[in-house]
Amino acid sequence: ARDDNKKRTQAWHRILAALTLTAFTQANNEATDNSAPYHALCETVNLARGTSIVREELKPVKSAYNELIELNTSADDIAKSAGVPKEHVNKHWTTNWDRWQTAANKLKSTSTTPDKVKNNALANLKEPAKSLVTAAIRQAATTATNIMEKIESEKQAATKYTAATAQEQIGKLVFCAGSTGQTYDNNKVFKTPSNTRQTDCTDKEVTVAATLVCVCAKDNTAALTTPCFRGQLNTQDWHSGNTATRATLWNELIGHCPEQPSAKLPAQHIDGLASAFRAMVKVKSGAGYLGTLHSGTNCDGTQGAAICSKYTGYSTAAQSRQGKIPWLNGLERIAADLADQETAIAATNTMVDQISRLRDEAYTIAEAYKLVSIQQAPTAGSPMLLEIDKQECATQKNRKTTC
């Protein structure tokens, strides 16, 4: 069910992103041949520059969990548990021993014992109050520990990227795998460039930067007047077969990109952008083309043929597309990873809230035992203890344990 919901959500995100991109393009460069891919390529470049922001952040969990474990430790001396029989030392025990021992060490001195624990003074309670409160708090701590194990299982997916590392990966798709900045280097953005446009714009344009140059650079002969935006300069052109494309040409092209001060990196935006690129690739005669085809299928940049990027062997069959446009495959991979990360973060944050509630309920129970007489204190089956049982049951439902 979770996968189905994820697929439906991604489908809607792609539709919305495509509609947004279309509206933006039509409003700005409706008269130019390659304005749609140009603006999509500009958006991708923008993801690699400026300040990036990820959609979701993990909530801190250690504070609430540690406070609960400290309360549990104060009620049930952990030192007594150090000599448990070997048959009781299971995975659960060894995984959590360090956390429990840290709590025990903290409570050895009154100077390091938290005031919240001191104020409850559970060790001073008389029986049967002490046994009842100890059992209730232990159950809350056990439930929280089970939740912590689930949080650990989500950790790898939830921490796949930071804003900086995601932006760094996108930067490599824009400028090349070995790139550490935002400098255009013709020998890096193209795969073994020949300086001949038709050759370099066929399967050698392995980065976003190279693709943008192939789709938008004016040719020195028989060129389109405005391939990507109005006012392109004749002085910044591609003299095919004579000189390589230069940083000055690149600077003119990206100079007209509407740069944003910060780039948000939600999975839905990147996934929608990648889907928009896929939709723009035309399939003709056993190849895919991003850009404009006139009367030819060679991306030589001229008015008479085509100004585009060509991908040999790219067809309508999905399997034929893998690896044909490396930077687009990379963009799709990052979008998928970020979608998994957002899902893992949301699940983790929900579990963090559960631990916070368990901590609050445990301290409420401890406070109740301290303030009221033993006759008035909660007993087995009381509402407060039943709430702890309910929390434990919720964590066990996927383990097929009868509650």
Short mmCIF file of C-alpha atoms in Angstrom, two decimals:
data_model
loop_
_atom_site.label_atom_id
_atom_site.label_comp_id
_atom_site.label_asym_id
_atom_site.label_seq_id
_atom_site.Cartn_x
_atom_site.Cartn_y
_atom_site.Cartn_z
CA ALA A 1 0.00 0.00 0.00
CA ARG A 2 2.86 2.34 0.83
CA ASP A 3 4.43 1.75 -2.61
CA ASP A 4 1.09 2.34 -4.39
CA ASN A 5 0.55 5.63 -2.58
CA LYS A 6 4.10 6.66 -3.40
CA LYS A 7 3.58 5.92 -7.12
CA ARG A 8 0.31 7.87 -7.22
CA THR A 9 1.92 10.83 -5.47
CA GLN A 10 4.88 10.81 -7.86
CA ALA A 11 2.52 10.70 -10.86
CA TRP A 12 0.69 13.81 -9.67
CA HIS A 13 3.99 15.56 -8.97
CA ARG A 14 5.13 14.89 -12.54
CA ILE A 15 1.92 16.29 -14.00
CA LEU A 16 2.07 19.42 -11.85
CA ALA A 17 5.76 19.98 -12.63
CA ALA A 18 5.16 19.59 -16.36
CA LEU A 19 2.24 22.04 -16.29
CA THR A 20 4.27 24.55 -14.28
CA LEU A 21 7.24 24.27 -16.64
CA THR A 22 4.99 24.66 -19.70
CA ALA A 23 3.30 27.76 -18.29
CA PHE A 24 6.66 29.30 -17.33
CA THR A 25 8.13 28.61 -20.75
CA GLN A 26 5.18 29.97 -22.70
CA ALA A 27 5.20 33.14 -20.64
CA ASN A 28 8.86 33.90 -21.32
CA ASN A 29 10.09 32.48 -24.62
CA GLU A 30 7.14 31.28 -26.64
CA ALA A 31 8.75 32.40 -29.92
CA THR A 32 12.00 30.44 -29.68
CA ASP A 33 12.59 26.91 -30.94
CA ASN A 34 14.27 25.41 -27.87
CA SER A 35 12.89 27.57 -25.07
CA ALA A 36 11.24 24.61 -23.28
CA PRO A 37 14.40 22.47 -22.93
CA TYR A 38 16.41 25.63 -22.24
CA HIS A 39 14.34 26.58 -19.22
CA ALA A 40 14.31 23.00 -17.95
CA LEU A 41 18.10 22.87 -18.31
CA CYS A 42 18.32 26.25 -16.54
CA GLU A 43 16.30 24.86 -13.64
CA THR A 44 18.73 21.95 -13.38
CA VAL A 45 21.72 24.30 -13.39
CA ASN A 46 20.02 26.33 -10.65
CA LEU A 47 19.77 23.23 -8.48
CA ALA A 48 23.58 23.11 -8.53
CA ARG A 49 24.14 26.74 -7.59
CA GLY A 50 22.93 28.98 -4.82
CA THR A 51 21.74 27.57 -1.50
CA SER A 52 19.94 24.24 -1.39
CA ILE A 53 17.22 23.28 1.08
CA VAL A 54 15.94 19.76 1.66
CA ARG A 55 12.22 19.33 2.24
CA GLU A 56 12.20 17.56 5.59
CA GLU A 57 14.48 17.51 8.63
CA LEU A 58 14.81 14.79 11.24
CA LYS A 59 13.47 15.61 14.68
CA PRO A 60 15.92 15.02 17.54
CA VAL A 61 15.14 11.80 19.42
CA LYS A 62 17.95 11.27 21.92
CA SER A 63 16.77 13.77 24.52
CA ALA A 64 13.29 12.28 25.04
CA TYR A 65 14.57 8.69 24.93
CA ASN A 66 17.43 9.36 27.35
CA GLU A 67 15.10 11.07 29.82
CA LEU A 68 12.80 8.05 29.77
CA ILE A 69 15.70 5.61 30.23
CA GLU A 70 17.05 7.70 33.11
CA LEU A 71 13.68 7.57 34.85
CA ASN A 72 13.47 3.83 34.26
CA THR A 73 16.99 3.33 35.60
CA SER A 74 16.22 5.33 38.74
CA ALA A 75 13.25 3.07 39.43
CA ASP A 76 15.03 -0.21 38.73
CA ASP A 77 18.75 -0.25 39.51
CA ILE A 78 20.49 -1.33 36.31
CA ALA A 79 23.53 -2.50 38.25
CA LYS A 80 21.49 -5.47 39.46
CA SER A 81 20.97 -6.52 35.86
CA ALA A 82 24.66 -6.73 35.04
CA GLY A 83 24.89 -10.30 36.26
CA VAL A 84 21.95 -11.75 34.35
CA PRO A 85 22.32 -15.36 33.15
CA LYS A 86 23.78 -15.85 29.67
CA GLU A 87 20.51 -17.20 28.30
CA HIS A 88 18.96 -13.78 28.98
CA VAL A 89 21.65 -11.83 27.15
CA ASN A 90 19.93 -11.56 23.76
CA LYS A 91 20.30 -9.19 20.80
CA HIS A 92 17.88 -6.75 22.39
CA TRP A 93 20.02 -6.61 25.53
CA THR A 94 23.39 -6.20 23.80
CA THR A 95 22.03 -3.56 21.41
CA ASN A 96 20.80 -1.35 24.24
CA TRP A 97 23.31 -2.05 27.01
CA ASP A 98 25.43 1.04 26.21
CA ARG A 99 22.39 3.30 26.45
CA TRP A 100 21.34 1.77 29.77
CA GLN A 101 24.86 1.91 31.16
CA THR A 102 25.16 5.58 30.21
CA ALA A 103 21.98 6.30 32.14
CA ALA A 104 23.22 4.31 35.15
CA ASN A 105 26.54 6.19 35.20
CA LYS A 106 24.71 9.51 35.01
CA LEU A 107 22.61 8.62 38.06
CA LYS A 108 25.53 7.52 40.23
CA SER A 109 26.10 11.09 41.41
CA THR A 110 23.52 13.59 42.60
CA SER A 111 25.45 16.29 40.72
CA THR A 112 24.77 14.59 37.36
CA THR A 113 21.31 13.23 38.12
CA PRO A 114 18.69 15.30 36.22
CA ASP A 115 16.35 17.34 38.42
CA LYS A 116 13.32 15.65 36.85
CA VAL A 117 14.58 12.30 38.16
CA LYS A 118 15.57 13.70 41.57
CA ASN A 119 12.17 15.30 42.06
CA ASN A 120 10.35 12.00 41.61
CA ALA A 121 12.57 10.04 44.06
CA LEU A 122 11.17 6.70 42.91
CA ALA A 123 13.75 4.76 44.90
CA ASN A 124 12.15 6.09 48.11
CA LEU A 125 8.68 4.73 47.35
CA LYS A 126 7.33 1.93 49.52
CA GLU A 127 5.83 -1.31 48.29
CA PRO A 128 3.55 -2.05 46.54
CA ALA A 129 3.72 1.45 45.02
CA LYS A 130 7.33 1.01 43.97
CA SER A 131 6.65 -2.26 42.12
CA LEU A 132 3.65 -0.80 40.31
CA VAL A 133 5.38 2.37 39.15
CA THR A 134 8.54 0.45 38.23
CA ALA A 135 6.55 -1.96 36.06
CA ALA A 136 4.69 0.86 34.32
CA ILE A 137 7.82 2.87 33.58
CA ARG A 138 9.75 -0.24 32.51
CA GLN A 139 6.98 -1.04 30.02
CA ALA A 140 7.16 2.51 28.62
CA ALA A 141 10.96 2.23 28.35
CA THR A 142 10.71 -1.16 26.62
CA THR A 143 8.21 0.22 24.12
CA ALA A 144 10.48 3.22 23.47
CA THR A 145 13.45 0.90 22.97
CA ASN A 146 11.50 -1.11 20.39
CA ILE A 147 10.67 2.13 18.60
CA MET A 148 14.34 3.18 18.71
CA GLU A 149 15.27 -0.03 16.91
CA LYS A 150 12.79 0.84 14.16
CA ILE A 151 14.26 4.34 13.94
CA GLU A 152 17.69 2.76 13.47
CA SER A 153 16.31 0.64 10.62
CA GLU A 154 15.18 3.83 8.83
CA LYS A 155 18.43 5.68 9.50
CA GLN A 156 20.27 4.84 6.27
CA ALA A 157 17.41 5.98 4.05
CA ALA A 158 16.60 8.98 6.25
CA THR A 159 20.16 10.32 6.14
CA LYS A 160 21.07 9.53 2.51
CA TYR A 161 21.55 13.19 1.63
CA THR A 162 22.05 16.52 3.28
CA ALA A 163 21.21 19.63 1.27
CA ALA A 164 24.93 20.07 0.58
CA THR A 165 25.60 16.50 -0.59
CA ALA A 166 22.49 16.44 -2.78
CA GLN A 167 23.55 19.70 -4.40
CA GLU A 168 27.06 18.34 -4.87
CA GLN A 169 25.72 15.29 -6.71
CA ILE A 170 23.56 17.45 -8.96
CA GLY A 171 26.59 19.67 -9.61
CA LYS A 172 28.46 16.64 -10.93
CA LEU A 173 25.57 15.94 -13.32
CA VAL A 174 25.78 19.53 -14.56
CA PHE A 175 29.55 19.96 -14.92
CA CYS A 176 30.99 16.38 -14.81
CA ALA A 177 31.76 13.64 -12.30
CA GLY A 178 35.14 15.14 -11.39
CA SER A 179 33.76 18.63 -10.90
CA THR A 180 34.23 20.38 -7.57
CA GLY A 181 32.74 23.73 -8.58
CA GLN A 182 30.70 25.49 -11.23
CA THR A 183 33.35 26.16 -13.85
CA TYR A 184 32.65 25.23 -17.46
CA ASP A 185 35.43 23.08 -18.96
CA ASN A 186 34.74 21.86 -22.49
CA ASN A 187 37.06 18.86 -22.08
CA LYS A 188 35.09 17.69 -19.04
CA VAL A 189 31.47 18.43 -19.88
CA PHE A 190 31.77 16.55 -23.20
CA LYS A 191 33.06 12.99 -23.48
CA THR A 192 36.27 13.23 -25.56
CA PRO A 193 35.15 16.29 -27.57
CA SER A 194 36.20 16.71 -31.20
CA ASN A 195 35.02 20.33 -31.51
CA THR A 196 32.81 19.27 -34.43
CA ARG A 197 29.26 20.03 -33.37
CA GLN A 198 27.47 17.15 -35.07
CA THR A 199 29.93 14.67 -33.52
CA ASP A 200 30.04 16.21 -30.06
CA CYS A 201 26.25 16.53 -29.84
CA THR A 202 25.76 12.82 -30.55
CA ASP A 203 26.24 10.68 -27.42
CA LYS A 204 29.13 12.83 -26.15
CA GLU A 205 26.99 15.42 -24.35
CA VAL A 206 27.07 13.51 -21.06
CA THR A 207 26.40 16.50 -18.76
CA VAL A 208 23.69 19.11 -18.40
CA ALA A 209 26.18 21.81 -19.41
CA ALA A 210 27.12 20.05 -22.66
CA THR A 211 23.46 19.42 -23.46
CA LEU A 212 22.59 23.07 -22.91
CA VAL A 213 25.39 24.12 -25.28
CA CYS A 214 24.25 21.65 -27.97
CA VAL A 215 20.63 22.75 -27.69
CA CYS A 216 21.21 26.50 -27.41
CA ALA A 217 24.55 27.63 -28.86
CA LYS A 218 24.20 29.56 -32.11
CA ASP A 219 26.13 28.10 -35.00
CA ASN A 220 28.55 30.32 -36.93
CA THR A 221 26.78 29.51 -40.22
CA ALA A 222 23.12 29.15 -41.20
CA ALA A 223 22.14 29.55 -37.57
CA LEU A 224 18.73 29.96 -36.02
CA THR A 225 18.22 33.57 -34.99
CA THR A 226 17.05 32.78 -31.46
CA PRO A 227 17.36 29.06 -30.67
CA CYS A 228 16.72 29.43 -26.93
CA PHE A 229 16.02 33.05 -25.98
CA ARG A 230 15.66 36.44 -27.57
CA GLY A 231 18.76 38.55 -28.07
CA GLN A 232 21.36 35.78 -28.40
CA LEU A 233 24.66 37.27 -29.58
CA ASN A 234 26.30 36.34 -32.86
CA THR A 235 29.69 36.94 -31.23
CA GLN A 236 29.15 33.95 -28.95
CA ASP A 237 28.68 31.13 -31.42
CA TRP A 238 30.01 27.64 -32.10
CA HIS A 239 32.44 27.60 -35.02
CA SER A 240 32.10 23.87 -35.67
CA GLY A 241 35.28 22.07 -36.66
CA ASN A 242 37.39 25.11 -35.94
CA THR A 243 37.27 26.03 -32.26
CA ALA A 244 35.92 24.43 -29.13
CA THR A 245 33.01 25.93 -27.25
CA ARG A 246 34.27 28.43 -24.71
CA ALA A 247 33.40 29.54 -21.21
CA THR A 248 32.29 32.91 -22.63
CA LEU A 249 29.62 31.10 -24.69
CA TRP A 250 28.53 29.16 -21.61
CA ASN A 251 28.39 32.35 -19.56
CA GLU A 252 26.11 33.97 -22.11
CA LEU A 253 23.78 30.98 -22.11
CA ILE A 254 23.44 30.68 -18.35
CA GLY A 255 23.45 34.46 -17.99
CA HIS A 256 19.89 34.42 -19.28
CA CYS A 257 18.82 31.64 -16.89
CA PRO A 258 16.55 33.11 -14.18
CA GLU A 259 18.81 32.30 -11.22
CA GLN A 260 17.16 31.68 -7.87
CA PRO A 261 18.82 32.71 -4.57
CA SER A 262 18.02 29.30 -3.09
CA ALA A 263 17.18 25.96 -4.68
CA LYS A 264 14.69 23.72 -2.92
CA LEU A 265 15.34 20.03 -3.32
CA PRO A 266 12.05 18.21 -2.73
CA ALA A 267 11.89 14.88 -4.53
CA GLN A 268 8.68 15.89 -6.28
CA HIS A 269 10.37 18.86 -8.00
CA ILE A 270 13.37 16.89 -9.23
CA ASP A 271 11.19 13.96 -10.29
CA GLY A 272 8.89 16.33 -12.17
CA LEU A 273 11.84 18.00 -13.86
CA ALA A 274 13.26 14.63 -14.96
CA SER A 275 9.84 13.58 -16.28
CA ALA A 276 9.59 16.82 -18.24
CA PHE A 277 12.94 16.08 -19.91
CA ARG A 278 11.80 12.56 -20.84
CA ALA A 279 8.65 13.98 -22.39
CA MET A 280 10.69 16.43 -24.49
CA VAL A 281 12.89 13.75 -26.10
CA LYS A 282 11.63 13.02 -29.61
CA VAL A 283 12.17 9.53 -31.05
CA LYS A 284 12.95 9.32 -34.76
CA SER A 285 14.78 6.77 -36.91
CA GLY A 286 16.25 4.78 -34.02
CA ALA A 287 17.48 7.74 -31.98
CA GLY A 288 16.25 10.22 -29.41
CA TYR A 289 16.53 13.99 -29.80
CA LEU A 290 16.32 16.79 -27.26
CA GLY A 291 15.81 20.00 -29.20
CA THR A 292 14.53 21.03 -32.62
CA LEU A 293 14.59 18.94 -35.79
CA HIS A 294 13.99 20.77 -39.06
CA SER A 295 14.70 18.83 -42.25
CA GLY A 296 17.49 16.63 -40.92
CA THR A 297 18.45 14.33 -38.06
CA ASN A 298 22.03 15.48 -37.55
CA CYS A 299 22.49 17.89 -34.68
CA ASP A 300 24.79 20.25 -36.57
CA GLY A 301 23.15 23.39 -35.19
CA THR A 302 21.98 24.77 -38.52
CA GLN A 303 18.60 26.07 -39.61
CA GLY A 304 18.50 23.50 -42.38
CA ALA A 305 19.11 20.41 -40.24
CA ALA A 306 18.68 20.42 -36.47
CA ILE A 307 19.83 22.12 -33.29
CA CYS A 308 19.71 19.43 -30.64
CA SER A 309 21.32 16.64 -28.64
CA LYS A 310 21.16 13.17 -30.20
CA TYR A 311 21.08 9.83 -28.36
CA THR A 312 21.72 6.81 -30.55
CA GLY A 313 19.55 3.76 -29.83
CA TYR A 314 17.08 5.69 -27.69
CA SER A 315 13.58 4.45 -28.46
CA THR A 316 10.09 4.33 -26.98
CA ALA A 317 11.07 1.13 -25.12
CA ALA A 318 12.00 2.02 -21.54
CA GLN A 319 14.92 -0.43 -21.42
CA SER A 320 16.55 1.27 -24.42
CA ARG A 321 16.82 4.55 -22.54
CA GLN A 322 18.94 3.38 -19.63
CA GLY A 323 22.36 5.01 -19.77
CA LYS A 324 21.69 6.90 -23.00
CA ILE A 325 21.41 10.24 -21.18
CA PRO A 326 23.70 9.81 -18.14
CA TRP A 327 22.85 13.08 -16.44
CA LEU A 328 19.11 12.39 -16.75
CA ASN A 329 19.53 8.89 -15.29
CA GLY A 330 21.41 10.54 -12.44
CA LEU A 331 18.66 13.09 -11.90
CA GLU A 332 16.06 10.30 -11.73
CA ARG A 333 18.20 8.36 -9.25
CA ILE A 334 18.56 11.39 -6.96
CA ALA A 335 14.81 12.03 -7.15
CA ALA A 336 14.09 8.42 -6.16
CA ASP A 337 16.60 8.55 -3.29
CA LEU A 338 15.15 11.82 -2.01
CA ALA A 339 11.62 10.38 -2.20
CA ASP A 340 12.75 7.40 -0.09
CA GLN A 341 14.50 9.80 2.28
CA GLU A 342 11.41 11.97 2.70
CA THR A 343 9.31 8.87 3.43
CA ALA A 344 11.87 7.60 5.96
CA ILE A 345 12.12 11.00 7.64
CA ALA A 346 8.34 11.27 7.95
CA ALA A 347 8.16 7.77 9.47
CA THR A 348 11.05 8.53 11.83
CA ASN A 349 9.54 11.83 12.98
CA THR A 350 6.26 10.06 13.77
CA MET A 351 8.16 7.54 15.90
CA VAL A 352 10.08 10.35 17.63
CA ASP A 353 6.74 11.87 18.61
CA GLN A 354 5.67 8.48 20.01
CA ILE A 355 8.78 8.34 22.20
CA SER A 356 8.15 11.89 23.42
CA ARG A 357 4.62 10.91 24.43
CA LEU A 358 5.89 7.80 26.22
CA ARG A 359 8.42 9.94 28.10
CA ASP A 360 5.72 12.43 29.13
CA GLU A 361 3.33 9.66 30.22
CA ALA A 362 6.03 7.90 32.25
CA TYR A 363 6.90 11.10 34.13
CA THR A 364 3.18 11.77 34.68
CA ILE A 365 2.80 8.32 36.26
CA ALA A 366 5.88 8.87 38.43
CA GLU A 367 4.55 12.25 39.54
CA ALA A 368 1.17 10.73 40.39
CA TYR A 369 2.74 8.08 42.63
CA LYS A 370 4.73 10.74 44.41
CA LEU A 371 1.80 13.07 45.05
CA VAL A 372 -1.02 10.76 46.04
CA SER A 373 -1.34 8.08 48.63
CA ILE A 374 -0.90 4.44 47.67
CA GLN A 375 -4.66 3.95 47.88
CA GLN A 376 -5.18 6.64 45.24
CA ALA A 377 -2.25 5.69 43.03
CA PRO A 378 -2.92 3.96 39.70
CA THR A 379 -3.09 0.19 39.81
CA ALA A 380 -2.93 -2.48 37.14
CA GLY A 381 -5.74 -1.86 34.64
CA SER A 382 -6.00 1.87 35.41
CA PRO A 383 -6.31 4.39 32.52
CA MET A 384 -2.70 5.58 32.75
CA LEU A 385 -1.27 2.09 32.63
CA LEU A 386 -3.68 1.08 29.86
CA GLU A 387 -2.32 3.96 27.76
CA ILE A 388 1.18 2.48 28.05
CA ASP A 389 -0.24 -0.93 27.06
CA LYS A 390 -1.85 0.71 24.03
CA GLN A 391 1.47 2.22 22.93
CA GLU A 392 3.23 -1.14 23.29
CA CYS A 393 0.48 -2.89 21.30
CA ALA A 394 0.85 -0.35 18.48
CA THR A 395 4.56 -1.08 18.15
CA GLN A 396 3.99 -4.84 18.06
CA LYS A 397 1.22 -5.01 15.44
CA ASN A 398 3.67 -5.63 12.60
CA ARG A 399 5.34 -8.44 14.56
CA LYS A 400 2.10 -10.47 14.67
CA THR A 401 2.13 -10.37 18.46
CA THR A 402 -1.24 -10.74 20.16
CA CYS A 403 -2.02 -7.69 22.31
#
